mmCIF file with all atom_site columns, C-alpha atoms in Angstrom:
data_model
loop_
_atom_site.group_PDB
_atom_site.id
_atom_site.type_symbol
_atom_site.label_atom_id
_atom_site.label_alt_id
_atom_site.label_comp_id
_atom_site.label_asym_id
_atom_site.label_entity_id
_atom_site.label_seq_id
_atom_site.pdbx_PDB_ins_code
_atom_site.Cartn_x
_atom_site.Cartn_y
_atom_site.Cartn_z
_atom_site.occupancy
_atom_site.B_iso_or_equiv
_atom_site.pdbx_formal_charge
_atom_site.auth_seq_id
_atom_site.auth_comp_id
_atom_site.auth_asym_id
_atom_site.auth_atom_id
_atom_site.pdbx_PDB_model_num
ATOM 1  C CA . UNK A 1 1  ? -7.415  -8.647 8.658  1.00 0.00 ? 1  UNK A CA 1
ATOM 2  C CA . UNK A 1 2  ? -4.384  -8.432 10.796 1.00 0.00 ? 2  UNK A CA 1
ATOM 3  C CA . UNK A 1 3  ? -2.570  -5.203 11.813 1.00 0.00 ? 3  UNK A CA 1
ATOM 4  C CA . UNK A 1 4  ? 0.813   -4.465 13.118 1.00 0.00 ? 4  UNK A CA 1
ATOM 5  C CA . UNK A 1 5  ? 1.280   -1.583 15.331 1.00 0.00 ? 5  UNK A CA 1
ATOM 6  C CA . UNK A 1 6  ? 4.204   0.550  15.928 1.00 0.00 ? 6  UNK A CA 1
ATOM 7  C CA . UNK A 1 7  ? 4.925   3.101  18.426 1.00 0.00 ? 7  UNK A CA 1
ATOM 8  C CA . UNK A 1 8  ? 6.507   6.187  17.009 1.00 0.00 ? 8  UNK A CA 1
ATOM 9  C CA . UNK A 1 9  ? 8.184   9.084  19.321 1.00 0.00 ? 9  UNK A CA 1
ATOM 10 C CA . UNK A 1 10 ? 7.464   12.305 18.423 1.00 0.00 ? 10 UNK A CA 1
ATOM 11 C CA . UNK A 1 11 ? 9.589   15.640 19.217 1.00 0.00 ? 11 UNK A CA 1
ATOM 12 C CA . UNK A 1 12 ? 7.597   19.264 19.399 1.00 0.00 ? 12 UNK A CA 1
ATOM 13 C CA . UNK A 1 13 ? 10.003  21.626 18.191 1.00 0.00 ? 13 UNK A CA 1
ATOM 14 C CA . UNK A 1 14 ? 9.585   25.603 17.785 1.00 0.00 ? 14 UNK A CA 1
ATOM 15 C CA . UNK A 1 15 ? 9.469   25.981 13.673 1.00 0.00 ? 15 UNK A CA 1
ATOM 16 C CA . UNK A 1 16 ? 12.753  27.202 12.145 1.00 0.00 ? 16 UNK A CA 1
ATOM 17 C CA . UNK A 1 17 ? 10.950  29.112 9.650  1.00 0.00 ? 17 UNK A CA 1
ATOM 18 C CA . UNK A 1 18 ? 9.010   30.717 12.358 1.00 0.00 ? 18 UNK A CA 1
ATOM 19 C CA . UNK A 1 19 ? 8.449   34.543 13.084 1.00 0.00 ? 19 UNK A CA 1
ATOM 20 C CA . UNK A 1 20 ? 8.485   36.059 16.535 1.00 0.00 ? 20 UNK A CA 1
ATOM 21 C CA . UNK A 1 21 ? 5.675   34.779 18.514 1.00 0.00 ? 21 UNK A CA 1
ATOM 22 C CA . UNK A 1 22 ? 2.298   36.920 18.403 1.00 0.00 ? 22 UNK A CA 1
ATOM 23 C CA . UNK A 1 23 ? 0.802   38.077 21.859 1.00 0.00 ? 23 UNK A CA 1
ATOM 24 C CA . UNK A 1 24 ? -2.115  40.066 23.053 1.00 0.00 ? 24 UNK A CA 1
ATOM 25 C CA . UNK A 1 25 ? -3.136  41.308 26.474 1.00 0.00 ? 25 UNK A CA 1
ATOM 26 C CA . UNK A 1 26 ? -6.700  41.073 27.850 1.00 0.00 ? 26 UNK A CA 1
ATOM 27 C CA . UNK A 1 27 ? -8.255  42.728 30.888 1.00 0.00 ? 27 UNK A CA 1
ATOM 28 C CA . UNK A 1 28 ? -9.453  40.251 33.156 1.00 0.00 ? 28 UNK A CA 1
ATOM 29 C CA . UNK A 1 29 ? -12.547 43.185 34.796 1.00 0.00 ? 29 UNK A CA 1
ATOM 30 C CA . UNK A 1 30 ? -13.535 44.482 31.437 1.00 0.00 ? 30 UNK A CA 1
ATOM 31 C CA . UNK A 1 31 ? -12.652 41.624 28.821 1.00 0.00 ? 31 UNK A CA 1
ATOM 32 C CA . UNK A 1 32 ? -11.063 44.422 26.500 1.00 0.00 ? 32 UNK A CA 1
ATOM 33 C CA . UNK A 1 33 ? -7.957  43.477 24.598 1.00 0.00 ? 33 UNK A CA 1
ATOM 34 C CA . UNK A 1 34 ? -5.100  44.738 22.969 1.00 0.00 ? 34 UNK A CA 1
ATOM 35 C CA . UNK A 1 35 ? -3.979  44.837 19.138 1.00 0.00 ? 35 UNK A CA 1
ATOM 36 C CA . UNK A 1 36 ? -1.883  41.475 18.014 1.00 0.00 ? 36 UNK A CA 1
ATOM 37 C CA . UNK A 1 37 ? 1.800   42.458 18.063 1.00 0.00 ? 37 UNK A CA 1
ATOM 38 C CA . UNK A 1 38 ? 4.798   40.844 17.961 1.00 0.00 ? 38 UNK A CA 1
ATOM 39 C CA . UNK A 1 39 ? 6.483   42.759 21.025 1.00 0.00 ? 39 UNK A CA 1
ATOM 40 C CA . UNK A 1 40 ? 5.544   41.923 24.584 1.00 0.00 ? 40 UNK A CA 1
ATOM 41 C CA . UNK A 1 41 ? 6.113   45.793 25.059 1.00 0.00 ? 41 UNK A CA 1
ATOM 42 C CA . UNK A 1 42 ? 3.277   46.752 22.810 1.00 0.00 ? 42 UNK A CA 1
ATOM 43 C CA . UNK A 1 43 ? 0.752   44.515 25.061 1.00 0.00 ? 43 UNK A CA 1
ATOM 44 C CA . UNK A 1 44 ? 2.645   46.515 27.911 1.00 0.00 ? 44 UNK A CA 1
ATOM 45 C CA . UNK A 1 45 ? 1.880   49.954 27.189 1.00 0.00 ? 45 UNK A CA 1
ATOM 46 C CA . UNK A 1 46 ? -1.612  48.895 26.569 1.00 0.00 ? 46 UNK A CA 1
ATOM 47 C CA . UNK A 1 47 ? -2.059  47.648 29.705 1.00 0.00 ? 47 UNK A CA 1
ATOM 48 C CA . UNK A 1 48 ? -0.896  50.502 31.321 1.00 0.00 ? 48 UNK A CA 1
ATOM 49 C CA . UNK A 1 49 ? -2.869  53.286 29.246 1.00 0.00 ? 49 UNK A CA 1
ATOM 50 C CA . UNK A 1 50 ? -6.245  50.683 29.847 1.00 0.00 ? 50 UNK A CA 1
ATOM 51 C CA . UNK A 1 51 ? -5.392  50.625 33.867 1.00 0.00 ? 51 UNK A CA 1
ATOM 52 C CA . UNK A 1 52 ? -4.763  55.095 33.444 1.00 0.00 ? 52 UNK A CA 1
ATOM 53 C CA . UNK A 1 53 ? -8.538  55.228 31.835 1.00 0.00 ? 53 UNK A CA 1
ATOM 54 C CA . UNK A 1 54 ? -10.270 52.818 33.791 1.00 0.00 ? 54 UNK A CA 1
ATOM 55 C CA . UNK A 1 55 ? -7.997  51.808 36.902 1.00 0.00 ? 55 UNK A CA 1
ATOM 56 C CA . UNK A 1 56 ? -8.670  48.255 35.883 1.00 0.00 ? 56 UNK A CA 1
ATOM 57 C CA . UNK A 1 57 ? -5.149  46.195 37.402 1.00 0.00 ? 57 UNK A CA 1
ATOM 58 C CA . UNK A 1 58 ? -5.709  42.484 36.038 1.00 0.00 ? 58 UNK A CA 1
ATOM 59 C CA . UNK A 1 59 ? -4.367  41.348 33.280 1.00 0.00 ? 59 UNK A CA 1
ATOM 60 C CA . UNK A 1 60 ? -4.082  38.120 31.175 1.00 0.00 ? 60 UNK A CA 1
ATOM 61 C CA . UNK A 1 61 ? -1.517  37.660 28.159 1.00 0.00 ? 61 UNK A CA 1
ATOM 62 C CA . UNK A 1 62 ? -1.739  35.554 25.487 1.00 0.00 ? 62 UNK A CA 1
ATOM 63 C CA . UNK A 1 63 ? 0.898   34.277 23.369 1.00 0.00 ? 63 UNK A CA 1
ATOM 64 C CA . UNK A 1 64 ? 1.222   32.194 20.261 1.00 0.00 ? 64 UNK A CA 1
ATOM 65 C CA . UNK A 1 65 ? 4.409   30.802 18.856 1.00 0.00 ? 65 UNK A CA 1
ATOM 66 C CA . UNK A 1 66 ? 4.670   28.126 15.343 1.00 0.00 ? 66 UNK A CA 1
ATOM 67 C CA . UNK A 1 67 ? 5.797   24.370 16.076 1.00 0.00 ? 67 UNK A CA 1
ATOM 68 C CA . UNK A 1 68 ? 6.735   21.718 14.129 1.00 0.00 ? 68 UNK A CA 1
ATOM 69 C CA . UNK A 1 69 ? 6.511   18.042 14.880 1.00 0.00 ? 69 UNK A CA 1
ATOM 70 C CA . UNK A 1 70 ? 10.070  15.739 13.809 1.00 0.00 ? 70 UNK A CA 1
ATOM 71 C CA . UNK A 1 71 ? 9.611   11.721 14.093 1.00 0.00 ? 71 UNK A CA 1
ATOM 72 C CA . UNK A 1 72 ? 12.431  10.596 16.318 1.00 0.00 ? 72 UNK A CA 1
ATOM 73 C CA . UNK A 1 73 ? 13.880  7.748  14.645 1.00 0.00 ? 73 UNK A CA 1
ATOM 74 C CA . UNK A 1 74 ? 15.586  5.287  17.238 1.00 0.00 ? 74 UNK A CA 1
ATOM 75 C CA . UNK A 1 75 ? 18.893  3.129  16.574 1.00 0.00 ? 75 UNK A CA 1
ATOM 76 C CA . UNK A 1 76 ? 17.573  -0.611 17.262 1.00 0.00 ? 76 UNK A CA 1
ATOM 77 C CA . UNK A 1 77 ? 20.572  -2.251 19.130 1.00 0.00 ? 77 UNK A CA 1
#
C-alpha cells in the first residue's frame, strides 16, 4: 500500500461566534476559588473580599476563550 502525504498549515483563530471569555480566580495559600464569570472585575472583587477575610495576597487567574481552527490554503506558484 502506498501513501502520499501532504503537509497542511493550520491557523488558530478566536471563534466568531464566540462569547466573552470565562475566567475564575484561585487563591494560591488556600486553593479557594471564585464563581465563573465573564468579567475580569467579578474575579477582582473576589479576590479582594477573600484577602479582607483571610489576608491571603496570592492569586492565580484562569481564563478560557473559544477557538476555531481554518486550513490555510496556499497559492502554488
Amino acid at each position: 500500500m502506498r501513501r502520499i502525504l501532504s503537509h497542511a498549515v493550520w491557523r488558530v483563530l478566536p471563534d466568531p461566534e464566540r462569547k466573552p471569555s470565562i475566567r475564575y480566580v484561585q487563591c494560591k495559600e488556600c486553593g479557594k476559588k471564585s464563581e465563573v464569570a465573564m468579567s475580569q472585575a467579578e474575579g477582582d472583587l473576589w479576590a479582594m473580599d477573600h484577602s479582607g477575610r483571610t489576608s491571603h495576597q496570592k492569586y492565580r487567574e484562569f481564563a478560557a476563550s473559544d477557538l476555531v481552527t481554518k486550513r490555510v490554503r496556499r497559492e502554488h506558484p
